Amino acid sequence: MPAPLLEVENLTHVYHPQTARAVRALEDVSFTVAHGEFVAIIGGNGSGKSTLARHLNALLLPTGGRVRVDGLDTAVDEHLWEIRRRVGMVFQNPDNQLVTSIVEEDVAFGPENLGVPPAEIRVRVDAALAAVRMSALRERPPHLLSGGQKQRVAIAGILALRPSCIVFDEATTMLDPAGQREVMESARCLRDESGITIIAITHNMDEAATADRILVLHEGRLALDAPPRQLFTEAARLRALRLDLPEAAQVADGLRRRGVAVEAGRVEIAGLAEAILALAGRR
Ligand code: ADP
Ligand code: MG
């Protein structure tokens, strides 16, 4: 077994520790993520998702416990830049992430800052733009792009640093449905074609349903850690955590409670429709 890419061990995070304003945002959270996994993180507002995301690339350091990226402890100063290069973050607001006035310059910005030679930068920028299907718009000013396109440029900027992992912190929340699909398709494609590990923090249950595995945070603790099919059979438990089921799973759950024997944990509409047609004797 190769070592996991991410190792989170008894992670606790307290904001403003030892003051009257202290907030315990994460409490004894432990999990690992293997190279090439696609993991969704869900949980209500304030459950600690963004705090956890920021630990994965050393933007925050543990109050207790430990986080390791490819074996590198985030609390060790000398690892900081290597960890930030290996784990990229895409945030909610696409407008805050683009820094120059031309798409390809934006993608080149990171490697330039790392002192990568110009010929190598060109190769990396071309590959990164191609990977997110943005090559044709390379000379556009970012402010003329759609939200989904801006997020894809932000992803390309991370790819140019040759990362092992990309963390999306609600990166589709501000986008229209087409933009949401574009960004999630880019993420999936990077995982499938380049083996990049994807962590997708999301409110959108249909998006979470496409992950290999879902982590549920509740009041700073890891409440559940399971593949979507298994997780979404636990309708009552999720409701108790104030989380919705994906639409297909809601319908499947409702049918089962009325005695119709559809398979538990259905997470996609197309599969559910097939199952219902089969029950109706139409297939
Ligand atoms: P989520 O992303 O799931 O909404 P967060 O990680 O942003 O949750 O927040 C977890 C808890 O930590 C919340 O109670 C929030 O108010 C608190 N928190 C987040 N950031 C800070 C901060 N910079 N200072 C103090 N408290 C914070
Ligand atoms: Mg958040």
GROMACS .gro file of C-alpha atoms and ligand atoms in nm:
model
  311
    1MET     CA    1   0.000   0.000   0.000
    2PRO     CA    2   0.148   0.341  -0.096
    3ALA     CA    3   0.139   0.602   0.182
    4PRO     CA    4  -0.172   0.826   0.173
    5LEU     CA    5  -0.140   1.172   0.017
    6LEU     CA    6  -0.322   1.345   0.303
    7GLU     CA    7  -0.307   1.232   0.665
    8VAL     CA    8  -0.519   1.424   0.914
    9GLU     CA    9  -0.464   1.295   1.266
   10ASN     CA   10  -0.670   1.411   1.565
   11LEU     CA   11  -0.685   1.760   1.416
   12THR     CA   12  -0.821   2.028   1.646
   13HIS     CA   13  -0.842   2.395   1.555
   14VAL     CA   14  -0.924   2.678   1.793
   15TYR     CA   15  -0.946   3.035   1.662
   16HIS     CA   16  -0.823   3.300   1.910
   17PRO     CA   17  -0.711   3.039   2.163
   18GLN     CA   18  -0.692   3.136   2.528
   19THR     CA   19  -0.908   3.443   2.479
   20ALA     CA   20  -1.273   3.517   2.555
   21ARG     CA   21  -1.336   3.495   2.177
   22ALA     CA   22  -1.202   3.139   2.143
   23VAL     CA   23  -1.392   2.928   1.882
   24ARG     CA   24  -1.337   2.550   1.861
   25ALA     CA   25  -1.381   2.507   1.486
   26LEU     CA   26  -1.244   2.150   1.453
   27GLU     CA   27  -1.239   1.880   1.719
   28ASP     CA   28  -1.034   1.560   1.694
   29VAL     CA   29  -1.079   1.506   1.319
   30SER     CA   30  -0.895   1.207   1.167
   31PHE     CA   31  -0.900   1.067   0.812
   32THR     CA   32  -0.665   0.991   0.526
   33VAL     CA   33  -0.698   1.049   0.151
   34ALA     CA   34  -0.518   0.826  -0.100
   35HIS     CA   35  -0.342   0.956  -0.413
   36GLY     CA   36  -0.599   1.003  -0.689
   37GLU     CA   37  -0.909   0.989  -0.470
   38PHE     CA   38  -1.207   1.223  -0.532
   39VAL     CA   39  -1.346   1.317  -0.191
   40ALA     CA   40  -1.640   1.548  -0.120
   41ILE     CA   41  -1.674   1.729   0.213
   42ILE     CA   42  -2.022   1.839   0.318
   43GLY     CA   43  -2.168   1.990   0.635
   44GLY     CA   44  -2.383   2.282   0.749
   45ASN     CA   45  -2.267   2.643   0.772
   46GLY     CA   46  -1.998   2.682   1.035
   47SER     CA   47  -1.933   2.306   1.059
   48GLY     CA   48  -1.560   2.362   0.996
   49LYS     CA   49  -1.525   2.282   0.624
   50SER     CA   50  -1.322   2.590   0.526
   51THR     CA   51  -1.110   2.560   0.838
   52LEU     CA   52  -1.028   2.203   0.742
   53ALA     CA   53  -0.953   2.306   0.381
   54ARG     CA   54  -0.706   2.566   0.504
   55HIS     CA   55  -0.520   2.303   0.704
   56LEU     CA   56  -0.466   2.093   0.392
   57ASN     CA   57  -0.225   2.347   0.247
   58ALA     CA   58  -0.086   2.497   0.564
   59LEU     CA   59  -0.281   2.825   0.549
   60LEU     CA   60  -0.371   2.732   0.909
   61LEU     CA   61  -0.168   2.526   1.156
   62PRO     CA   62  -0.314   2.277   1.404
   63THR     CA   63  -0.394   2.378   1.760
   64GLY     CA   64  -0.384   2.003   1.831
   65GLY     CA   65  -0.304   1.695   1.624
   66ARG     CA   66  -0.122   1.681   1.295
   67VAL     CA   67  -0.166   1.721   0.919
   68ARG     CA   68   0.073   1.564   0.669
   69VAL     CA   69   0.085   1.611   0.292
   70ASP     CA   70   0.286   1.343   0.113
   71GLY     CA   71   0.452   1.278   0.448
   72LEU     CA   72   0.538   1.647   0.503
   73ASP     CA   73   0.414   1.786   0.836
   74THR     CA   74   0.236   2.121   0.779
   75ALA     CA   75   0.367   2.251   1.112
   76VAL     CA   76   0.731   2.234   0.994
   77ASP     CA   77   0.833   2.574   0.849
   78GLU     CA   78   1.071   2.434   0.586
   79HIS     CA   79   0.786   2.237   0.423
   80LEU     CA   80   0.557   2.536   0.377
   81TRP     CA   81   0.625   2.624   0.012
   82GLU     CA   82   0.644   2.263  -0.101
   83ILE     CA   83   0.306   2.194   0.063
   84ARG     CA   84   0.147   2.505  -0.094
   85ARG     CA   85   0.278   2.396  -0.435
   86ARG     CA   86   0.147   2.042  -0.396
   87VAL     CA   87  -0.199   2.136  -0.268
   88GLY     CA   88  -0.375   2.414  -0.461
   89MET     CA   89  -0.695   2.584  -0.346
   90VAL     CA   90  -0.983   2.716  -0.554
   91PHE     CA   91  -1.211   2.948  -0.355
   92GLN     CA   92  -1.573   3.057  -0.388
   93ASN     CA   93  -1.532   3.395  -0.555
   94PRO     CA   94  -1.368   3.366  -0.899
   95ASP     CA   95  -1.302   3.741  -0.911
   96ASN     CA   96  -1.065   3.729  -0.616
   97GLN     CA   97  -0.833   3.471  -0.768
   98LEU     CA   98  -0.720   3.623  -1.095
   99VAL     CA   99  -0.439   3.876  -1.067
  100THR     CA  100  -0.338   3.987  -1.419
  101SER     CA  101  -0.521   4.127  -1.721
  102ILE     CA  102  -0.466   3.838  -1.964
  103VAL     CA  103  -0.563   3.473  -1.912
  104GLU     CA  104  -0.228   3.317  -2.005
  105GLU     CA  105  -0.035   3.564  -1.789
  106ASP     CA  106  -0.250   3.463  -1.498
  107VAL     CA  107  -0.168   3.098  -1.549
  108ALA     CA  108   0.205   3.182  -1.577
  109PHE     CA  109   0.202   3.391  -1.259
  110GLY     CA  110   0.267   3.106  -1.014
  111PRO     CA  111   0.554   2.935  -1.196
  112GLU     CA  112   0.715   3.277  -1.267
  113ASN     CA  113   0.716   3.345  -0.894
  114LEU     CA  114   0.882   3.009  -0.834
  115GLY     CA  115   1.156   3.096  -1.084
  116VAL     CA  116   1.064   2.828  -1.338
  117PRO     CA  117   1.261   2.891  -1.666
  118PRO     CA  118   1.055   3.069  -1.940
  119ALA     CA  119   1.061   2.782  -2.191
  120GLU     CA  120   0.930   2.545  -1.923
  121ILE     CA  121   0.664   2.799  -1.822
  122ARG     CA  122   0.536   2.807  -2.181
  123VAL     CA  123   0.502   2.429  -2.187
  124ARG     CA  124   0.322   2.426  -1.854
  125VAL     CA  125   0.084   2.711  -1.944
  126ASP     CA  126  -0.011   2.539  -2.273
  127ALA     CA  127  -0.077   2.208  -2.096
  128ALA     CA  128  -0.272   2.371  -1.812
  129LEU     CA  129  -0.498   2.571  -2.045
  130ALA     CA  130  -0.559   2.263  -2.260
  131ALA     CA  131  -0.649   2.057  -1.952
  132VAL     CA  132  -0.931   2.297  -1.858
  133ARG     CA  133  -1.034   2.355  -2.225
  134MET     CA  134  -0.938   2.724  -2.215
  135SER     CA  135  -0.665   2.735  -2.485
  136ALA     CA  136  -0.884   2.930  -2.728
  137LEU     CA  137  -0.942   3.208  -2.475
  138ARG     CA  138  -0.579   3.244  -2.367
  139GLU     CA  139  -0.550   3.609  -2.473
  140ARG     CA  140  -0.879   3.725  -2.320
  141PRO     CA  141  -0.890   3.960  -2.024
  142PRO     CA  142  -1.030   3.755  -1.733
  143HIS     CA  143  -1.300   4.012  -1.651
  144LEU     CA  144  -1.474   3.927  -1.980
  145LEU     CA  145  -1.505   3.557  -1.890
  146SER     CA  146  -1.803   3.378  -1.733
  147GLY     CA  147  -1.776   3.263  -1.371
  148GLY     CA  148  -1.716   2.903  -1.479
  149GLN     CA  149  -1.441   3.011  -1.718
  150LYS     CA  150  -1.274   3.221  -1.447
  151GLN     CA  151  -1.270   2.922  -1.212
  152ARG     CA  152  -1.117   2.712  -1.491
  153VAL     CA  153  -0.842   2.972  -1.533
  154ALA     CA  154  -0.785   2.961  -1.156
  155ILE     CA  155  -0.754   2.580  -1.184
  156ALA     CA  156  -0.507   2.620  -1.474
  157GLY     CA  157  -0.296   2.853  -1.258
  158ILE     CA  158  -0.272   2.576  -0.999
  159LEU     CA  159  -0.200   2.308  -1.261
  160ALA     CA  160   0.097   2.512  -1.384
  161LEU     CA  161   0.256   2.445  -1.043
  162ARG     CA  162   0.221   2.068  -1.102
  163PRO     CA  163   0.017   1.993  -0.788
  164SER     CA  164  -0.072   1.656  -0.635
  165CYS     CA  165  -0.407   1.778  -0.505
  166ILE     CA  166  -0.664   2.053  -0.563
  167VAL     CA  167  -0.905   2.159  -0.289
  168PHE     CA  168  -1.226   2.329  -0.409
  169ASP     CA  169  -1.385   2.530  -0.127
  170GLU     CA  170  -1.743   2.589  -0.248
  171ALA     CA  171  -1.587   2.680  -0.583
  172THR     CA  172  -1.915   2.632  -0.768
  173THR     CA  173  -2.147   2.810  -0.523
  174MET     CA  174  -2.146   3.144  -0.708
  175LEU     CA  175  -2.179   2.990  -1.056
  176ASP     CA  176  -2.482   2.927  -1.274
  177PRO     CA  177  -2.567   2.558  -1.342
  178ALA     CA  178  -2.362   2.552  -1.664
  179GLY     CA  179  -2.060   2.697  -1.481
  180GLN     CA  180  -2.102   2.446  -1.199
  181ARG     CA  181  -2.097   2.159  -1.449
  182GLU     CA  182  -1.790   2.300  -1.632
  183VAL     CA  183  -1.589   2.326  -1.312
  184MET     CA  184  -1.687   1.983  -1.180
  185GLU     CA  185  -1.617   1.825  -1.518
  186SER     CA  186  -1.271   1.985  -1.520
  187ALA     CA  187  -1.205   1.849  -1.171
  188ARG     CA  188  -1.316   1.498  -1.265
  189CYS     CA  189  -1.115   1.506  -1.584
  190LEU     CA  190  -0.798   1.605  -1.397
  191ARG     CA  191  -0.845   1.316  -1.160
  192ASP     CA  192  -0.925   1.064  -1.434
  193GLU     CA  193  -0.654   1.175  -1.679
  194SER     CA  194  -0.373   1.301  -1.452
  195GLY     CA  195  -0.447   1.124  -1.123
  196ILE     CA  196  -0.472   1.453  -0.935
  197THR     CA  197  -0.640   1.412  -0.597
  198ILE     CA  198  -0.959   1.620  -0.567
  199ILE     CA  199  -1.118   1.748  -0.248
  200ALA     CA  200  -1.452   1.915  -0.324
  201ILE     CA  201  -1.623   2.106  -0.043
  202THR     CA  202  -1.979   2.165  -0.157
  203HIS     CA  203  -2.336   2.249  -0.061
  204ASN     CA  204  -2.459   2.072  -0.368
  205MET     CA  205  -2.559   1.713  -0.285
  206ASP     CA  206  -2.577   1.610  -0.650
  207GLU     CA  207  -2.215   1.724  -0.685
  208ALA     CA  208  -2.113   1.537  -0.368
  209ALA     CA  209  -2.289   1.226  -0.499
  210THR     CA  210  -2.034   1.202  -0.782
  211ALA     CA  211  -1.736   1.166  -0.542
  212ASP     CA  212  -1.569   0.836  -0.448
  213ARG     CA  213  -1.623   0.913  -0.083
  214ILE     CA  214  -1.801   1.176   0.126
  215LEU     CA  215  -1.690   1.319   0.459
  216VAL     CA  216  -1.960   1.488   0.669
  217LEU     CA  217  -1.857   1.752   0.920
  218HIS     CA  218  -2.094   1.845   1.201
  219GLU     CA  219  -2.006   2.107   1.459
  220GLY     CA  220  -1.635   2.061   1.397
  221ARG     CA  221  -1.639   1.682   1.420
  222LEU     CA  222  -1.620   1.420   1.148
  223ALA     CA  223  -1.972   1.270   1.168
  224LEU     CA  224  -1.967   1.030   0.870
  225ASP     CA  225  -1.714   0.903   0.617
  226ALA     CA  226  -1.860   0.674   0.349
  227PRO     CA  227  -1.907   0.625  -0.026
  228PRO     CA  228  -2.214   0.813  -0.164
  229ARG     CA  229  -2.432   0.506  -0.218
  230GLN     CA  230  -2.384   0.401   0.142
  231LEU     CA  231  -2.413   0.751   0.286
  232PHE     CA  232  -2.734   0.835   0.105
  233THR     CA  233  -2.913   0.528   0.239
  234GLU     CA  234  -2.884   0.691   0.582
  235ALA     CA  235  -3.161   0.941   0.509
  236ALA     CA  236  -3.271   0.978   0.872
  237ARG     CA  237  -2.915   1.027   0.994
  238LEU     CA  238  -2.845   1.293   0.732
  239ARG     CA  239  -3.168   1.473   0.818
  240ALA     CA  240  -3.058   1.475   1.182
  241LEU     CA  241  -2.737   1.646   1.066
  242ARG     CA  242  -2.959   1.896   0.879
  243LEU     CA  243  -2.838   1.779   0.538
  244ASP     CA  244  -3.045   1.703   0.228
  245LEU     CA  245  -3.029   1.395   0.012
  246PRO     CA  246  -2.953   1.435  -0.360
  247GLU     CA  247  -3.278   1.460  -0.555
  248ALA     CA  248  -3.262   1.103  -0.688
  249ALA     CA  249  -3.195   0.967  -0.339
  250GLN     CA  250  -3.493   1.166  -0.200
  251VAL     CA  251  -3.723   1.011  -0.459
  252ALA     CA  252  -3.579   0.662  -0.396
  253ASP     CA  253  -3.619   0.708  -0.020
  254GLY     CA  254  -3.980   0.828  -0.059
  255LEU     CA  255  -4.066   0.533  -0.284
  256ARG     CA  256  -3.911   0.283  -0.044
  257ARG     CA  257  -4.106   0.428   0.248
  258ARG     CA  258  -4.423   0.368   0.044
  259GLY     CA  259  -4.322   0.008  -0.009
  260VAL     CA  260  -4.177   0.033  -0.362
  261ALA     CA  261  -3.860  -0.176  -0.371
  262VAL     CA  262  -3.610   0.053  -0.549
  263GLU     CA  263  -3.247  -0.005  -0.465
  264ALA     CA  264  -3.123   0.194  -0.167
  265GLY     CA  265  -2.884   0.483  -0.210
  266ARG     CA  266  -2.966   0.571  -0.570
  267VAL     CA  267  -2.770   0.887  -0.643
  268GLU     CA  268  -2.827   0.968  -1.010
  269ILE     CA  269  -3.154   1.052  -1.185
  270ALA     CA  270  -3.084   0.836  -1.493
  271GLY     CA  271  -3.017   0.524  -1.285
  272LEU     CA  272  -3.324   0.585  -1.073
  273ALA     CA  273  -3.542   0.625  -1.382
  274GLU     CA  274  -3.414   0.291  -1.515
  275ALA     CA  275  -3.488   0.121  -1.182
  276ILE     CA  276  -3.843   0.259  -1.175
  277LEU     CA  277  -3.907   0.154  -1.536
  278ALA     CA  278  -3.781  -0.196  -1.457
  279LEU     CA  279  -4.019  -0.218  -1.160
  280ALA     CA  280  -4.305  -0.100  -1.378
  281GLY     CA  281  -4.227  -0.390  -1.611
  282ARG     CA  282  -4.133  -0.160  -1.898
  283ARG     CA  283  -3.776  -0.287  -1.940
  284ADP     P1  284  -1.778   2.627   0.714
  284ADP     O1  285  -1.678   2.649   0.604
  284ADP     O2  286  -1.820   2.484   0.730
  284ADP     O3  287  -1.897   2.717   0.702
  284ADP     P2  288  -1.577   2.748   0.888
  284ADP     O4  289  -1.459   2.658   0.887
  284ADP     O5  290  -1.571   2.870   0.806
  284ADP     O6  291  -1.708   2.661   0.855
  284ADP     O7  292  -1.607   2.793   1.037
  284ADP     C1  293  -1.608   2.702   1.148
  284ADP     C2  294  -1.628   2.783   1.276
  284ADP     O8  295  -1.514   2.867   1.296
  284ADP     C3  296  -1.749   2.875   1.272
  284ADP     O9  297  -1.801   2.881   1.403
  284ADP     C4  298  -1.689   3.009   1.234
  284ADP    O10  299  -1.766   3.116   1.283
  284ADP     C5  300  -1.553   3.002   1.300
  284ADP     N1  301  -1.450   3.080   1.228
  284ADP     C6  302  -1.414   3.067   1.098
  284ADP     N2  303  -1.314   3.152   1.066
  284ADP     C7  304  -1.285   3.221   1.178
  284ADP     C8  305  -1.190   3.323   1.212
  284ADP     N3  306  -1.105   3.371   1.121
  284ADP     N4  307  -1.192   3.371   1.340
  284ADP     C9  308  -1.276   3.321   1.430
  284ADP     N5  309  -1.368   3.226   1.407
  284ADP    C10  310  -1.372   3.175   1.283
  285MG      MG  311  -1.677   2.762   0.428
   0.00000   0.00000   0.00000
